[in-house]
Coordinates of C-alpha atoms and ligand atoms in Angstrom, one line a residue:
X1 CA 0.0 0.0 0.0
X2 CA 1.2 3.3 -0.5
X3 CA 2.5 5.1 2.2
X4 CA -0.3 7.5 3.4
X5 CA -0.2 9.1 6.6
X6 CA -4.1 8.5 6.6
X7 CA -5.7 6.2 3.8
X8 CA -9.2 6.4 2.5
X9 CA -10.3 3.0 3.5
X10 CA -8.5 -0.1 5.4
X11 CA -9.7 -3.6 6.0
X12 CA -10.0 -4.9 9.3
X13 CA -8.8 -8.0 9.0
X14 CA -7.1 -10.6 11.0
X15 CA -6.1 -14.6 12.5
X16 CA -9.8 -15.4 12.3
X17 CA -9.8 -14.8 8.5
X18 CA -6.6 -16.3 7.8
X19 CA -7.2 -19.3 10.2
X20 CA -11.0 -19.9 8.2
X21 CA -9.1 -19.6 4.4
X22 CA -6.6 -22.4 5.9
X23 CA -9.2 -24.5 7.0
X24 CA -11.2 -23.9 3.2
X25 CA -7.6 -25.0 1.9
X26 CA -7.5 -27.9 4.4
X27 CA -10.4 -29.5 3.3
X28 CA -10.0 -29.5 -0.1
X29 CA -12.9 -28.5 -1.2
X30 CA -12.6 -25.1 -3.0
X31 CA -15.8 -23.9 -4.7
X32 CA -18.8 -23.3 -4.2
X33 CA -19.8 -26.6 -1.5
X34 CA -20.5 -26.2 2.4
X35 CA -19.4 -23.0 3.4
X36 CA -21.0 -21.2 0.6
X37 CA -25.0 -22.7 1.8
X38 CA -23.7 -21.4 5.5
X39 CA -22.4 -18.0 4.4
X40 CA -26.1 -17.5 2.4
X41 CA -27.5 -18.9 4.9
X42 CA -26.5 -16.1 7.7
X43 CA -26.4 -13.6 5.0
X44 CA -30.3 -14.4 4.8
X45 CA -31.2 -14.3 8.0
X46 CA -29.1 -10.8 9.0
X47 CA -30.9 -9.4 6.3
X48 CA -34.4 -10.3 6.8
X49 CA -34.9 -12.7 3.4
X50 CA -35.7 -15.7 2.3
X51 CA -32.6 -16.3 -0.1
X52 CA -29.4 -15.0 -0.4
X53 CA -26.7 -16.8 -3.3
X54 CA -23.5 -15.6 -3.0
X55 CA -21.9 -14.2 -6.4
X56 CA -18.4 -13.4 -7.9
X57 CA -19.7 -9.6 -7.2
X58 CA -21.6 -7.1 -6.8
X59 CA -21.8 -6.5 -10.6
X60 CA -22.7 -10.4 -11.6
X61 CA -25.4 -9.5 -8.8
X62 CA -26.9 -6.8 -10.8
X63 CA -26.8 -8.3 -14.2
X64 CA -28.4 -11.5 -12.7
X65 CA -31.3 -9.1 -10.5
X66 CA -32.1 -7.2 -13.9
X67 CA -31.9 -10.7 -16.0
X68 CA -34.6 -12.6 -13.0
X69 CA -36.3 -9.9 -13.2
X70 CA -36.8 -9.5 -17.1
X71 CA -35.1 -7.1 -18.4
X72 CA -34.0 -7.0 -22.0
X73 CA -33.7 -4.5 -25.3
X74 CA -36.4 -1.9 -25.9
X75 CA -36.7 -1.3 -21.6
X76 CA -35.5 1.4 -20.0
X77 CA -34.5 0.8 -16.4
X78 CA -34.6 4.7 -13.9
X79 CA -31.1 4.6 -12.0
X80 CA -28.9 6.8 -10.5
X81 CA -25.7 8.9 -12.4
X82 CA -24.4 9.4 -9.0
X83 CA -22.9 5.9 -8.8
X84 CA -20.2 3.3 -9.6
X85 CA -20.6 3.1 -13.8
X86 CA -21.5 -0.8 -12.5
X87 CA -24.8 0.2 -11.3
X88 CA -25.4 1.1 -15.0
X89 CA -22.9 -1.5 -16.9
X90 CA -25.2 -4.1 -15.4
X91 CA -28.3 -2.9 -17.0
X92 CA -26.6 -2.3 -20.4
X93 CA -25.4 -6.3 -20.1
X94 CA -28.9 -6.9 -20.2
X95 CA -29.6 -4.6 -23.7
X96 CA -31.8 -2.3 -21.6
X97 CA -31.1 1.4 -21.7
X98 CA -30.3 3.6 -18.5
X99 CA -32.4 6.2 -17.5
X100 CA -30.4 8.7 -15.2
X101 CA -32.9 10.2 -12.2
X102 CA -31.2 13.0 -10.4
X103 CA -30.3 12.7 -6.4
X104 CA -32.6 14.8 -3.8
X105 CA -30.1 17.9 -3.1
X106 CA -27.1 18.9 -1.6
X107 CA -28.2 16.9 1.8
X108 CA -29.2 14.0 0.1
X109 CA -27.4 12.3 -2.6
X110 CA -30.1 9.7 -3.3
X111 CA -31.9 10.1 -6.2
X112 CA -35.8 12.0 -5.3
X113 CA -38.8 9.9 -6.0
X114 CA -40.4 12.6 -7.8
X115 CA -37.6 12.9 -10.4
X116 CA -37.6 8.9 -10.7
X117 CA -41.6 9.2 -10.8
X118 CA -41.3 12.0 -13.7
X119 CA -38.7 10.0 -15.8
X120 CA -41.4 6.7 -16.0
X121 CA -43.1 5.8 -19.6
X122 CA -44.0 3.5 -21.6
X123 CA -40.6 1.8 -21.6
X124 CA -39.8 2.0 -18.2
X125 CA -39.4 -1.9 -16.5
X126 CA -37.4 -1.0 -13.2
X127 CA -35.9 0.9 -11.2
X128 CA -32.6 0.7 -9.7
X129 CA -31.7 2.8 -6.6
X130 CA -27.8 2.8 -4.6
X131 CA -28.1 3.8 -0.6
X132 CA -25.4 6.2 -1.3
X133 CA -22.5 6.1 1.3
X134 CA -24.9 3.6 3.0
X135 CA -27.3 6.3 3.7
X136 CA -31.1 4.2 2.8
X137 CA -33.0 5.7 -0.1
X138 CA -36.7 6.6 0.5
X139 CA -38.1 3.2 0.2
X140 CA -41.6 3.6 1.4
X141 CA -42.3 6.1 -1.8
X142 CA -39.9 4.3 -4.3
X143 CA -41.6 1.0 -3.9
X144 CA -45.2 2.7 -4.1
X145 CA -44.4 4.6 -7.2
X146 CA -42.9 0.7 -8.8
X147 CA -46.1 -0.4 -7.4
X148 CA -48.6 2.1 -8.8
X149 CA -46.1 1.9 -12.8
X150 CA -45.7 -1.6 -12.2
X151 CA -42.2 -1.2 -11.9
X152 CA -39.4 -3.9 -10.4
X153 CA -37.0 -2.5 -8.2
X154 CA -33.4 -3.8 -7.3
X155 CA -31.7 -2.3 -4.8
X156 CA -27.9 -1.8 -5.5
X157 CA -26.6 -2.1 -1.8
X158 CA -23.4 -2.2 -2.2
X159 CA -22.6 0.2 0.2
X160 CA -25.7 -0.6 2.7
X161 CA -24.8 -4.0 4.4
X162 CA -26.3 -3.9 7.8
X163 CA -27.9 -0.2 6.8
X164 CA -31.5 -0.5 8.0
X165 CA -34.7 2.1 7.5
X166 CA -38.5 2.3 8.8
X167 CA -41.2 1.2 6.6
X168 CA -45.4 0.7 7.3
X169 CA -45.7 -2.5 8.1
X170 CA -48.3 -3.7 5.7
X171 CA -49.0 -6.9 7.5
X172 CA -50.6 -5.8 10.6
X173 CA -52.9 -3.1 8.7
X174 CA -52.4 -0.3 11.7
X175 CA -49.9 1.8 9.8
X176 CA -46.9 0.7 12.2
X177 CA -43.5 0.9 10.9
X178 CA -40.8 -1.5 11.3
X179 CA -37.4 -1.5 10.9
X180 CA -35.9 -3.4 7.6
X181 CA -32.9 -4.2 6.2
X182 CA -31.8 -2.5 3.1
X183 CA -31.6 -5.3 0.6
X184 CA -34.5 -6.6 1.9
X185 CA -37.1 -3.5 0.3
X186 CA -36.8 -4.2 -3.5
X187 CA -37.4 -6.7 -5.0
X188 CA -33.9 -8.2 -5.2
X189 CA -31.0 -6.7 -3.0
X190 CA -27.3 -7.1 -4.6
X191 CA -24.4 -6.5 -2.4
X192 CA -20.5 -6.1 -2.6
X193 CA -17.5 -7.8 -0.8
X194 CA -14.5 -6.0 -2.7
X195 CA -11.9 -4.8 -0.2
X196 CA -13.0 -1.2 0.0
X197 CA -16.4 -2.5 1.5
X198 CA -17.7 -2.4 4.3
X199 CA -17.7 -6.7 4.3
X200 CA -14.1 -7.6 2.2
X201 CA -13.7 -10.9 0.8
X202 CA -10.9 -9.6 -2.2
X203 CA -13.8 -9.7 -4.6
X204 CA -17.5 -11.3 -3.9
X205 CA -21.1 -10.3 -3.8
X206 CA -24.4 -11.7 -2.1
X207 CA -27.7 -11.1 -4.1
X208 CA -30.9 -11.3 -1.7
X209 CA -34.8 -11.6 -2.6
X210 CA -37.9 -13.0 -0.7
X211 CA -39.4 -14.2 -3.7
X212 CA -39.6 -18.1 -4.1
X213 CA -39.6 -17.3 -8.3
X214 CA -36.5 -15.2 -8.5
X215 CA -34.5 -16.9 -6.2
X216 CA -35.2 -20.4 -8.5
X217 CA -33.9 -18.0 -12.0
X218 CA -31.1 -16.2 -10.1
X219 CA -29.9 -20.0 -8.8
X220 CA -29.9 -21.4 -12.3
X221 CA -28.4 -18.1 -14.4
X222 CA -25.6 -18.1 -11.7
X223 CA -24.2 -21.2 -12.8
X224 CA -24.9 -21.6 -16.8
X225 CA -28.4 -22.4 -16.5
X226 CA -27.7 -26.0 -14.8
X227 CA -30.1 -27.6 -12.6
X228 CA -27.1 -29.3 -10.4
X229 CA -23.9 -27.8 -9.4
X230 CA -20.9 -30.4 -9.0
X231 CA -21.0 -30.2 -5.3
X232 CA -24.5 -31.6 -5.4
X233 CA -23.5 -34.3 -7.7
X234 CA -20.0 -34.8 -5.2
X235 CA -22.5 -35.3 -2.5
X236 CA -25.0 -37.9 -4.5
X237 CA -28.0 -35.8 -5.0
X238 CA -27.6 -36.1 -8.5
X239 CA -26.0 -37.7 -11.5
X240 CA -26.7 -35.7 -14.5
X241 CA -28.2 -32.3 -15.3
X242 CA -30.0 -30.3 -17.9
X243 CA -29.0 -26.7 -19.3
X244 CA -32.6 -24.6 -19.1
X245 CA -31.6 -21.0 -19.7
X246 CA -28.3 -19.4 -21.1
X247 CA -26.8 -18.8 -17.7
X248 CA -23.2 -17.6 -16.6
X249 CA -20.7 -18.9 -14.4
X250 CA -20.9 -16.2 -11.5
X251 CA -20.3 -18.3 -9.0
X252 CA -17.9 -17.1 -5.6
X253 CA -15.7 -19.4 -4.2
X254 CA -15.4 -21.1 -0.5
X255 CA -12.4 -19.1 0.1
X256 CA -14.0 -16.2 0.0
X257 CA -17.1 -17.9 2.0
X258 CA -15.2 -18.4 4.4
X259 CA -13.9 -14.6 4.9
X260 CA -17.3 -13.5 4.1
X261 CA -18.5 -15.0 7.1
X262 CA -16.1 -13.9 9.5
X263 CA -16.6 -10.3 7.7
X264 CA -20.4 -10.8 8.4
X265 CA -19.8 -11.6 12.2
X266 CA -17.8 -8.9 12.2
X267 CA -19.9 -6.2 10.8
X268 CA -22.1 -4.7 13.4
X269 CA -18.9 -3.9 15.2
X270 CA -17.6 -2.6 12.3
X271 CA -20.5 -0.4 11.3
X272 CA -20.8 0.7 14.9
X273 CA -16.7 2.2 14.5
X274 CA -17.6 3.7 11.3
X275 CA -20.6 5.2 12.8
X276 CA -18.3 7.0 15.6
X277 CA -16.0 8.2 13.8
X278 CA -18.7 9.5 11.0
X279 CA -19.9 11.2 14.6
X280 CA -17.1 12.8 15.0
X281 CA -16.1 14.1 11.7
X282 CA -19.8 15.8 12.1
X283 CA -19.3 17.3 15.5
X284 CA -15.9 19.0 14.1
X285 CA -16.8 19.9 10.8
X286 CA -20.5 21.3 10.6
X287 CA -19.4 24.8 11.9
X288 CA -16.8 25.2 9.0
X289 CA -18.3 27.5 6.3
X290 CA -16.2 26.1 3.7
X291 CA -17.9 22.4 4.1
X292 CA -21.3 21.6 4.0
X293 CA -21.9 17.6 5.0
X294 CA -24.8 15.2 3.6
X295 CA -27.0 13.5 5.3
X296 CA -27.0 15.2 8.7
X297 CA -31.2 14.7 8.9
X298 CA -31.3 11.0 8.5
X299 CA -33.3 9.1 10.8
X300 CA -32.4 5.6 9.5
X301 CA -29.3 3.2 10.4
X302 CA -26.6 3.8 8.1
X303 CA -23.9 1.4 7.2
X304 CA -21.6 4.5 7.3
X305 CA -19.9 3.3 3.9
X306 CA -17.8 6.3 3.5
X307 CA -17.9 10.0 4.6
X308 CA -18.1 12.6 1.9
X309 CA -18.6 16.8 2.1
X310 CA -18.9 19.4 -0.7
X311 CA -16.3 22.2 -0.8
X312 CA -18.4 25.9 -1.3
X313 CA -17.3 25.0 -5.0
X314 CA -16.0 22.8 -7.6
X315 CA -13.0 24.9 -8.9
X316 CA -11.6 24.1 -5.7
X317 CA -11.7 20.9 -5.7
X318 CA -8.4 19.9 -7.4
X319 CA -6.3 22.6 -5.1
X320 CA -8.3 21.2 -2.0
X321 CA -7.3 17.3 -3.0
X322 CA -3.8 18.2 -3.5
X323 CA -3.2 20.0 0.2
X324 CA -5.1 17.0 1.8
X325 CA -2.2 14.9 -0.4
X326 CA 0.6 17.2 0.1
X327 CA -0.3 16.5 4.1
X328 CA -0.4 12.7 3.5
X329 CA -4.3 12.2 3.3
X330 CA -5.8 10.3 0.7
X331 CA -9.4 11.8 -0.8
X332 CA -11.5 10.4 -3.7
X333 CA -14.6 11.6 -5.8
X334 CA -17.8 9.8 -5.1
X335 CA -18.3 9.7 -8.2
X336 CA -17.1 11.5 -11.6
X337 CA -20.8 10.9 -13.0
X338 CA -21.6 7.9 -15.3
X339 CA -23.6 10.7 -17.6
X340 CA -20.2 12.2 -18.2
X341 CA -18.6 8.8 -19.4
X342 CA -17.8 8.6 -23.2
X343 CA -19.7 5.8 -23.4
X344 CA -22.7 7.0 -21.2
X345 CA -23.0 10.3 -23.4
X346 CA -26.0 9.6 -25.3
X347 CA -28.0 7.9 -22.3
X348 CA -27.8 12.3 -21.1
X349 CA -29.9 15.1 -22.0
X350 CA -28.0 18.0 -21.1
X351 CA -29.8 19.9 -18.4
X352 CA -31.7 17.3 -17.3
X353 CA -29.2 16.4 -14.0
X354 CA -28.7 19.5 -12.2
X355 CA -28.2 18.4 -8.6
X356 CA -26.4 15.6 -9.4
X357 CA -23.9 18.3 -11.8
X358 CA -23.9 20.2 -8.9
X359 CA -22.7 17.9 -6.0
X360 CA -20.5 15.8 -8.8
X361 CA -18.4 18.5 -9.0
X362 CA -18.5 19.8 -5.4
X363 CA -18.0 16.3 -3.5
X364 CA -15.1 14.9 -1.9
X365 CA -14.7 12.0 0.2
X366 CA -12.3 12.0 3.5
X367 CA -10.6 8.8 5.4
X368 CA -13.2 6.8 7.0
X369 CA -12.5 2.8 8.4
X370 CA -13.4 1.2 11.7
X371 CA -9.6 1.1 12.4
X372 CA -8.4 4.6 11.8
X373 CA -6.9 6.1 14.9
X374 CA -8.0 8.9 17.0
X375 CA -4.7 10.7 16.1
X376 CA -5.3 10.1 12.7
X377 CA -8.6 11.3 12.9
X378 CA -7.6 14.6 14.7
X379 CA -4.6 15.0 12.2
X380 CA -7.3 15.3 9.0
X381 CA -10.0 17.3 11.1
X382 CA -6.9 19.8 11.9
X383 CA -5.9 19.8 8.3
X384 CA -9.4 20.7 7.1
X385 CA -9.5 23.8 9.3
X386 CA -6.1 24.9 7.6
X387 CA -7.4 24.5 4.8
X388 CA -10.2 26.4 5.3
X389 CA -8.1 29.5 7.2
X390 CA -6.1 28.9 4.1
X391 CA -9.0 30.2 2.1
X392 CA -9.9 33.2 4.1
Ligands
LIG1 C1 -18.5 -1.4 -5.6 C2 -19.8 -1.1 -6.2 C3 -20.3 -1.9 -7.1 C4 -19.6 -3.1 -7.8 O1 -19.2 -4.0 -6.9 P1 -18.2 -5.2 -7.4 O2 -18.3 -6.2 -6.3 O3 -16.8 -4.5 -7.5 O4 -18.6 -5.7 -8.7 C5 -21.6 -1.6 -7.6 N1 -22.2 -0.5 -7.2 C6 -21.7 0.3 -6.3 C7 -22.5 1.5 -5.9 C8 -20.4 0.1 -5.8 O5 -19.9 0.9 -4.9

């Protein structure tokens, strides 16, 4: 790793990971077998679903939620510019068309369910929505509007493992809300392990849905269409198998199981460090003029993912990442806008983003990782208020 005095992100890993990869090794059984069903298995039941089928990543995860769920050329699927270019790549896969919906406002980087609402026609199928930064989208309005269009809707949670939000609880019929896991609103959730996340397993994703329909396509595409996998037929359940669909092989491995399970008992801890030190980035910062920070008015759990604030403007930006550099602290952009991608260019009607313009080019993204010290923490809060004296 390169030698920053405070890095963006860190994995907190140890023994217990090694010790668990050793054993995988051990046994000699690499993919997918035991350890995979037990990973999905907890995976399930910390979310709040049914299934859960563990994936390469969190890409394969969205290419298989928007192939279940139907998606093909001639649809247009509503998703965010504000994202990781996979959020979109995995619709494209598909030969359905991105439609960008812009994000809330400077507090709230999610897209607005009235711009997603006002983007639907005729071609619409789905929608796709990211809990930026781990931060949960308005779920109770996104999955009315799908409901009244007829709309799917996959949540890309990569950044939202554990992240948690209140919706009505339609069972009882009284109007009570209930807490839910994100990944468990949409109708498929699609998570990712790569090392930057908040659960690292190298590379890896979990894909999560209730329904007994999906879960049966999603289990068959994830594996080239094949109604056995070769630990079934290792452990006698069956000799042969038929080819059904045009699937892919997208299947993780029981190496990475094997971390992903120790990451997964791991993470409320984890989420719980990110969350103080998110707490005290806020109670240093908000007071700077020169910094305004989303999501201050959230009332739902985040999974803290990463910590971002807008600088007064963009053309300061590159000056601001290079002191922060010069003083041995690592920043990143959450994210140069897939709109503005070459190959994104035509999905764009100029005009028709202005938010997302507008924090895209305002939005930087400081240290944040369960391990990072208290020193180190002081050290980039001290920085920031040189910089901004700087600028007076
Ligand atoms: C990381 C990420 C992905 C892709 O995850 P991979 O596991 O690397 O494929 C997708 N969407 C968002 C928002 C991400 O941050």
């Amino acid at each position: 790793m390169a030698n920053w005095q405070v890095p963006l992100a860190d994995i907190n890993l140890g023994t217990e990971e090694i010790e668990a990869v050793a054993d995988v090794l051990r046994s000699r059984w690499l993919s997918m077998g035991p350890v995979t069903a037990e990973f999905e298995r907890c995976f399930a039941e910390y979310v709040g679903v049914k299934y859960a089928f563990a994936v390469a990543n969190c890409t394969a995860a969205l290419h298989l939620a928007h192939m279940a769920l139907g998606a093909g050329p001639g649809d247009t699927i509503i998703c965010p510019s504000l994202t990781f270019v996979a959020t979109a790549n995995a619709i494209r896969y598909t030969g359905a068309t991105p439609v960008f919906a812009d994000i809330t406002s400077i507090d709230d980087l999610n897209n607005a369910p009235d711009d997603i609402e006002a983007r639907i026609d005729e071609s619409t199928k789905g929608i796709c929505v990211l809990h930026y930064g781990g931060y949960a989208c308005n779920m109770e309005s996104i999955m009315d509007i799908a409901k009244r269009h007829n709309l799917y809707v996959v949540e890309d949670a990569a950044h939202a493992p554990g992240a948690a939000t209140w919706i009505t609880d339609k069972d009882t019929g009284r109007g009570e809300k209930v807490l839910r896991k994100c990944g468990s609103l949409g109708d498929i959730g699609c998570f990712s392990f790569f090392s930057n996340k908040n659960m690292a397993t190298g590379e890896g994703g979990m894909i999560t849905t209730d329904s007994d329909v999906l879960a049966e396509k999603i289990k068959l595409l994830r594996s080239h269409g094949m109604t056995s996998i070769t630990w079934d037929r290792d452990k006698g359940h069956s000799f042969s198998y038929d080819v059904v669909d045009l699937g892919y092989n997208y299947r993780i491995d029981e190496m990475r199981s094997a971390i992903g399970l120790i990451q997964l008992r791991k993470l409320e801890r984890n989420n719980r460090k990110r969350a103080e030190v998110t707490n005290i980035y806020r109670e240093n910062l908000q007071d700077l003029d020169e910094i305004s920070i989303p999501f201050l008015n959230t009332n739902s759990i985040s999974a803290y993912h990463i910590f971002p604030i807008l600088l007064k403007s963009g053309s300061e930006r590159p000056r601001f990442m290079q002191f922060m550099r010069d003083k041995g602290i690592q920043t990143s952009i959450h994210y140069p806008p897939v709109h503005t991608f070459s190959h994104y260019r035509s999905c764009y009607q100029p005009g028709s983003l202005p938010i997302t313009n507008e924090v895209a080019a305002r939005v930087v993204t400081l240290p944040l990782y369960p391990d990072i010290t208290r020193e180190q923490l002081e050290y980039v809060i001290e920085m920031l208020n040189q910089w901004s004296i700087l600028l007076k």
